[in-house]
Amino acid sequence: MFLDELKDKQDRRLAIVEKHVKNGVRFVDETAVYIDETVIIGGGTLIGPCVTIEGDTYIGKDCFIGQNTVITDSKIEDNVEIRSSVITESSVGSGTKVGPFAYMRPNSHVGKDCKIGDFVEVKNSTLGNGTKASHLTYIGDSDVGNNVNLGCGVVFVNYDGTNKYRSTVEDGAFIGCNSNLVSPVKVGAEAYIAAGSTVTEDVEDDTLYIARSRGRKLPGWVSAKGILKKKK
């Protein structure tokens, strides 16, 4: 009985794949993908192995959906590249690259020609066209404009333990590495946040914002403390 049910499931799954193949979709391994009947995929798209596409999902033409990606109830426009990532109830504009190992949580909307890189998480946020977050960034409850650069380690600090708040970053802004935007704040157009800054107030257009303590040097401190043992 179990084997019969398993064969029926496999037959249904392969029938869905065959339908997409007839529409010009390509598969690395037709036996190792899991696609719901409700999914629409455009011609010329290549689907890698161990991909799961669920629910009310639309994928455009000439996309690449790489190995181990999971897409649920989302819209992916043409010429998008997604590698080993999870996208849920969100949208991705044409020409955008996602992953590897990115996570787009519900109500995240990324524009055209963007980069959502490795270990980037987007939640309930919008990103305009040409915006890039290449690695290790959390974008939560925020509206980010066009052609914004979010450096490595940027965090939108959206939760104070009780409530969540929303921030805005306007077009052309540059957010340096390891910066924290403590919501709610607004970073103006073409503003520049210096690396390592914690932003707790609005930043006007075309303004450099620096929030760091001045560094100090204490020669001989390490040996005096005996913290690092010398190798014998």
mmCIF file of C-alpha atoms in Angstrom:
data_model
loop_
_atom_site.group_PDB
_atom_site.id
_atom_site.type_symbol
_atom_site.label_atom_id
_atom_site.label_comp_id
_atom_site.label_asym_id
_atom_site.label_seq_id
_atom_site.Cartn_x
_atom_site.Cartn_y
_atom_site.Cartn_z
ATOM 1 C CA MET A 1 0.000 0.000 0.000
ATOM 2 C CA PHE A 2 2.775 2.405 0.987
ATOM 3 C CA LEU A 3 4.749 1.673 -2.179
ATOM 4 C CA ASP A 4 1.662 2.296 -4.321
ATOM 5 C CA GLU A 5 1.083 5.681 -2.654
ATOM 6 C CA LEU A 6 4.728 6.574 -3.088
ATOM 7 C CA LYS A 7 4.621 5.702 -6.778
ATOM 8 C CA ASP A 8 1.488 7.821 -7.231
ATOM 9 C CA LYS A 9 3.235 10.808 -5.637
ATOM 10 C CA GLN A 10 6.289 10.334 -7.815
ATOM 11 C CA ASP A 11 4.144 10.056 -10.935
ATOM 12 C CA ARG A 12 2.289 13.282 -10.076
ATOM 13 C CA ARG A 13 5.542 15.069 -9.340
ATOM 14 C CA LEU A 14 7.112 13.975 -12.621
ATOM 15 C CA ALA A 15 3.959 14.947 -14.527
ATOM 16 C CA ILE A 16 4.322 18.503 -13.185
ATOM 17 C CA VAL A 17 7.965 18.570 -14.227
ATOM 18 C CA GLU A 18 7.091 17.267 -17.689
ATOM 19 C CA LYS A 19 4.543 20.074 -18.119
ATOM 20 C CA HIS A 20 7.247 22.658 -17.385
ATOM 21 C CA VAL A 21 9.736 20.947 -19.697
ATOM 22 C CA LYS A 22 7.215 21.267 -22.539
ATOM 23 C CA ASN A 23 7.053 25.011 -21.752
ATOM 24 C CA GLY A 24 10.813 25.380 -22.137
ATOM 25 C CA VAL A 25 11.929 25.019 -18.511
ATOM 26 C CA ARG A 26 15.177 23.105 -17.973
ATOM 27 C CA PHE A 27 16.084 20.847 -15.050
ATOM 28 C CA VAL A 28 19.455 19.587 -13.867
ATOM 29 C CA ASP A 29 17.734 16.519 -12.417
ATOM 30 C CA GLU A 30 14.029 16.049 -13.134
ATOM 31 C CA THR A 31 13.717 13.465 -10.334
ATOM 32 C CA ALA A 32 15.077 15.724 -7.584
ATOM 33 C CA VAL A 33 12.772 18.752 -7.633
ATOM 34 C CA TYR A 34 9.510 19.416 -5.798
ATOM 35 C CA ILE A 35 7.076 21.785 -7.515
ATOM 36 C CA ASP A 36 3.430 22.416 -6.642
ATOM 37 C CA GLU A 37 0.802 22.290 -9.384
ATOM 38 C CA THR A 38 0.022 25.981 -8.742
ATOM 39 C CA VAL A 39 3.517 27.167 -9.718
ATOM 40 C CA ILE A 40 4.152 29.050 -12.980
ATOM 41 C CA ILE A 41 7.664 29.053 -14.506
ATOM 42 C CA GLY A 42 8.792 30.915 -17.620
ATOM 43 C CA GLY A 43 10.670 29.344 -20.513
ATOM 44 C CA GLY A 44 14.462 29.266 -20.471
ATOM 45 C CA THR A 45 14.639 29.012 -16.675
ATOM 46 C CA LEU A 46 17.045 26.420 -15.261
ATOM 47 C CA ILE A 47 16.099 24.616 -12.035
ATOM 48 C CA GLY A 48 18.843 22.916 -10.025
ATOM 49 C CA PRO A 49 18.558 19.754 -7.919
ATOM 50 C CA CYS A 50 16.822 19.624 -4.529
ATOM 51 C CA VAL A 51 14.774 22.763 -5.265
ATOM 52 C CA THR A 52 11.314 23.200 -3.708
ATOM 53 C CA ILE A 53 8.830 25.670 -5.231
ATOM 54 C CA GLU A 54 5.524 25.935 -3.426
ATOM 55 C CA GLY A 55 2.142 27.632 -3.395
ATOM 56 C CA ASP A 56 1.216 30.678 -5.437
ATOM 57 C CA THR A 57 4.672 31.236 -6.943
ATOM 58 C CA TYR A 58 5.545 32.813 -10.272
ATOM 59 C CA ILE A 59 9.040 32.559 -11.759
ATOM 60 C CA GLY A 60 9.848 34.489 -14.905
ATOM 61 C CA LYS A 61 11.894 33.660 -17.991
ATOM 62 C CA ASP A 62 15.605 32.837 -18.166
ATOM 63 C CA CYS A 63 16.096 32.554 -14.406
ATOM 64 C CA PHE A 64 18.504 30.294 -12.556
ATOM 65 C CA ILE A 65 17.155 28.646 -9.406
ATOM 66 C CA GLY A 66 20.102 26.928 -7.782
ATOM 67 C CA GLN A 67 20.461 23.844 -5.644
ATOM 68 C CA ASN A 68 18.616 23.625 -2.298
ATOM 69 C CA THR A 69 16.560 26.779 -2.876
ATOM 70 C CA VAL A 70 13.058 26.969 -1.357
ATOM 71 C CA ILE A 71 10.546 29.474 -2.793
ATOM 72 C CA THR A 72 7.034 29.824 -1.353
ATOM 73 C CA ASP A 73 4.186 32.125 -2.463
ATOM 74 C CA SER A 74 6.556 34.567 -4.177
ATOM 75 C CA LYS A 75 7.058 36.401 -7.464
ATOM 76 C CA ILE A 76 10.422 36.157 -9.211
ATOM 77 C CA GLU A 77 10.814 38.272 -12.347
ATOM 78 C CA ASP A 78 12.920 37.520 -15.458
ATOM 79 C CA ASN A 79 16.692 36.917 -15.452
ATOM 80 C CA VAL A 80 16.954 36.418 -11.694
ATOM 81 C CA GLU A 81 19.673 34.224 -10.186
ATOM 82 C CA ILE A 82 18.954 32.525 -6.862
ATOM 83 C CA ARG A 83 21.487 30.238 -5.191
ATOM 84 C CA SER A 84 20.764 28.071 -2.145
ATOM 85 C CA SER A 85 18.352 30.540 -0.561
ATOM 86 C CA VAL A 86 14.911 30.707 1.069
ATOM 87 C CA ILE A 87 12.270 33.160 -0.193
ATOM 88 C CA THR A 88 8.813 33.329 1.397
ATOM 89 C CA GLU A 89 5.857 35.571 0.443
ATOM 90 C CA SER A 90 8.137 38.096 -1.236
ATOM 91 C CA SER A 91 9.151 39.434 -4.649
ATOM 92 C CA VAL A 92 12.409 39.810 -6.570
ATOM 93 C CA GLY A 93 12.883 42.191 -9.510
ATOM 94 C CA SER A 94 14.463 41.309 -12.847
ATOM 95 C CA GLY A 95 18.224 40.971 -13.088
ATOM 96 C CA THR A 96 18.685 40.588 -9.323
ATOM 97 C CA LYS A 97 21.036 38.046 -7.746
ATOM 98 C CA VAL A 98 20.119 36.355 -4.472
ATOM 99 C CA GLY A 99 22.402 34.187 -2.331
ATOM 100 C CA PRO A 100 24.005 31.928 -1.653
ATOM 101 C CA PHE A 101 22.391 31.364 1.737
ATOM 102 C CA ALA A 102 20.137 34.433 1.751
ATOM 103 C CA TYR A 103 16.821 34.518 3.597
ATOM 104 C CA MET A 104 13.897 36.652 2.441
ATOM 105 C CA ARG A 105 11.097 36.570 4.987
ATOM 106 C CA PRO A 106 7.462 37.568 4.296
ATOM 107 C CA ASN A 107 6.633 40.933 2.753
ATOM 108 C CA SER A 108 10.115 41.606 1.406
ATOM 109 C CA HIS A 109 10.286 43.293 -1.987
ATOM 110 C CA VAL A 110 13.598 43.682 -3.803
ATOM 111 C CA GLY A 111 13.874 45.780 -6.962
ATOM 112 C CA LYS A 112 15.668 45.271 -10.258
ATOM 113 C CA ASP A 113 19.423 44.640 -10.653
ATOM 114 C CA CYS A 114 19.981 44.257 -6.922
ATOM 115 C CA LYS A 115 22.321 42.012 -4.956
ATOM 116 C CA ILE A 116 21.165 40.130 -1.864
ATOM 117 C CA GLY A 117 24.295 38.194 -1.009
ATOM 118 C CA ASP A 118 25.433 35.443 1.297
ATOM 119 C CA PHE A 119 23.961 35.413 4.809
ATOM 120 C CA VAL A 120 21.768 38.453 4.154
ATOM 121 C CA GLU A 121 18.331 38.428 5.790
ATOM 122 C CA VAL A 122 15.497 40.670 4.599
ATOM 123 C CA LYS A 123 12.257 40.944 6.570
ATOM 124 C CA ASN A 124 9.197 43.107 5.868
ATOM 125 C CA SER A 125 11.305 45.557 3.866
ATOM 126 C CA THR A 126 11.613 47.134 0.427
ATOM 127 C CA LEU A 127 14.824 47.646 -1.533
ATOM 128 C CA GLY A 128 14.935 49.886 -4.600
ATOM 129 C CA ASN A 129 16.563 49.202 -7.950
ATOM 130 C CA GLY A 130 20.322 48.735 -7.996
ATOM 131 C CA THR A 131 20.686 48.393 -4.233
ATOM 132 C CA LYS A 132 23.310 45.964 -2.927
ATOM 133 C CA ALA A 133 23.719 44.091 0.342
ATOM 134 C CA SER A 134 26.487 41.696 -0.557
ATOM 135 C CA HIS A 135 26.988 39.827 2.714
ATOM 136 C CA LEU A 136 26.221 39.432 6.417
ATOM 137 C CA THR A 137 23.476 42.047 6.732
ATOM 138 C CA TYR A 138 20.074 42.192 8.450
ATOM 139 C CA ILE A 139 17.450 44.439 6.835
ATOM 140 C CA GLY A 140 14.317 44.431 8.977
ATOM 141 C CA ASP A 141 11.213 46.653 8.830
ATOM 142 C CA SER A 142 12.863 49.200 6.551
ATOM 143 C CA ASP A 143 12.494 51.032 3.256
ATOM 144 C CA VAL A 144 15.737 51.296 1.322
ATOM 145 C CA GLY A 145 15.929 53.399 -1.840
ATOM 146 C CA ASN A 146 17.651 52.980 -5.194
ATOM 147 C CA ASN A 147 21.395 52.412 -5.613
ATOM 148 C CA VAL A 148 22.091 52.117 -1.901
ATOM 149 C CA ASN A 149 25.187 50.233 -0.726
ATOM 150 C CA LEU A 150 24.829 48.281 2.523
ATOM 151 C CA GLY A 151 28.235 47.150 3.733
ATOM 152 C CA CYS A 152 29.165 43.893 5.439
ATOM 153 C CA GLY A 153 27.728 43.543 8.934
ATOM 154 C CA VAL A 154 25.090 46.274 8.688
ATOM 155 C CA VAL A 155 22.160 45.739 11.062
ATOM 156 C CA PHE A 156 18.814 47.520 11.097
ATOM 157 C CA VAL A 157 18.082 47.440 14.827
ATOM 158 C CA ASN A 158 14.305 47.309 14.609
ATOM 159 C CA TYR A 159 13.248 45.782 17.941
ATOM 160 C CA ASP A 160 13.567 47.246 21.451
ATOM 161 C CA GLY A 161 12.218 44.189 23.247
ATOM 162 C CA THR A 162 8.618 45.378 23.148
ATOM 163 C CA ASN A 163 7.924 47.155 19.839
ATOM 164 C CA LYS A 164 9.319 47.088 16.317
ATOM 165 C CA TYR A 165 10.180 50.270 14.431
ATOM 166 C CA ARG A 166 10.801 51.174 10.798
ATOM 167 C CA SER A 167 13.726 53.033 9.204
ATOM 168 C CA THR A 168 14.268 54.677 5.830
ATOM 169 C CA VAL A 169 17.427 54.922 3.728
ATOM 170 C CA GLU A 170 17.060 57.187 0.720
ATOM 171 C CA ASP A 171 18.555 56.905 -2.782
ATOM 172 C CA GLY A 172 22.300 56.699 -3.236
ATOM 173 C CA ALA A 173 23.207 56.430 0.446
ATOM 174 C CA PHE A 174 26.281 54.459 1.528
ATOM 175 C CA ILE A 175 26.101 52.514 4.782
ATOM 176 C CA GLY A 176 29.580 51.456 5.885
ATOM 177 C CA CYS A 177 30.512 48.052 7.289
ATOM 178 C CA ASN A 178 29.497 47.098 10.846
ATOM 179 C CA SER A 179 27.060 49.986 11.196
ATOM 180 C CA ASN A 180 23.863 49.807 13.265
ATOM 181 C CA LEU A 181 20.775 51.789 12.305
ATOM 182 C CA VAL A 182 18.711 52.025 15.494
ATOM 183 C CA SER A 183 15.138 52.401 14.258
ATOM 184 C CA PRO A 184 13.312 54.621 13.722
ATOM 185 C CA VAL A 185 15.855 56.719 11.819
ATOM 186 C CA LYS A 186 16.057 58.269 8.361
ATOM 187 C CA VAL A 187 19.269 58.374 6.328
ATOM 188 C CA GLY A 188 19.033 60.990 3.592
ATOM 189 C CA ALA A 189 19.904 60.759 -0.096
ATOM 190 C CA GLU A 190 23.623 60.468 -0.885
ATOM 191 C CA ALA A 191 24.447 60.392 2.836
ATOM 192 C CA TYR A 192 27.481 58.415 4.011
ATOM 193 C CA ILE A 193 27.575 56.422 7.244
ATOM 194 C CA ALA A 194 31.158 55.741 8.305
ATOM 195 C CA ALA A 195 32.065 52.127 9.071
ATOM 196 C CA GLY A 196 31.498 51.085 12.668
ATOM 197 C CA SER A 197 28.930 53.787 13.434
ATOM 198 C CA THR A 198 25.739 53.371 15.458
ATOM 199 C CA VAL A 199 23.099 55.713 14.061
ATOM 200 C CA THR A 200 20.532 56.933 16.603
ATOM 201 C CA GLU A 201 19.307 60.103 14.859
ATOM 202 C CA ASP A 202 18.249 61.213 11.396
ATOM 203 C CA VAL A 203 21.042 61.960 8.915
ATOM 204 C CA GLU A 204 20.475 64.694 6.335
ATOM 205 C CA ASP A 205 21.165 64.411 2.596
ATOM 206 C CA ASP A 206 24.799 64.580 1.469
ATOM 207 C CA THR A 207 26.064 64.268 5.058
ATOM 208 C CA LEU A 208 28.859 62.175 6.577
ATOM 209 C CA TYR A 209 27.851 60.587 9.898
ATOM 210 C CA ILE A 210 30.555 59.229 12.222
ATOM 211 C CA ALA A 211 29.783 57.690 15.612
ATOM 212 C CA ARG A 212 32.947 56.109 17.051
ATOM 213 C CA SER A 213 34.994 56.513 20.215
ATOM 214 C CA ARG A 214 38.570 57.627 19.594
ATOM 215 C CA GLY A 215 41.066 54.773 19.560
ATOM 216 C CA ARG A 216 43.929 54.524 22.093
ATOM 217 C CA LYS A 217 47.253 52.692 22.105
ATOM 218 C CA LEU A 218 48.748 51.299 25.324
ATOM 219 C CA PRO A 219 52.246 49.979 24.520
ATOM 220 C CA GLY A 220 53.367 47.039 26.657
ATOM 221 C CA TRP A 221 49.882 46.417 28.048
ATOM 222 C CA VAL A 222 49.667 42.831 26.731
ATOM 223 C CA SER A 223 52.935 41.626 28.232
ATOM 224 C CA ALA A 224 52.257 43.462 31.508
ATOM 225 C CA LYS A 225 48.936 41.670 31.862
ATOM 226 C CA GLY A 226 50.428 38.321 30.855
ATOM 227 C CA ILE A 227 47.405 37.558 28.716
ATOM 228 C CA LEU A 228 49.195 35.911 25.793
ATOM 229 C CA LYS A 229 51.531 33.098 26.665
ATOM 230 C CA LYS A 230 54.697 32.839 24.647
ATOM 231 C CA LYS A 231 55.228 29.610 22.742
ATOM 232 C CA LYS A 232 58.027 27.432 24.095
#
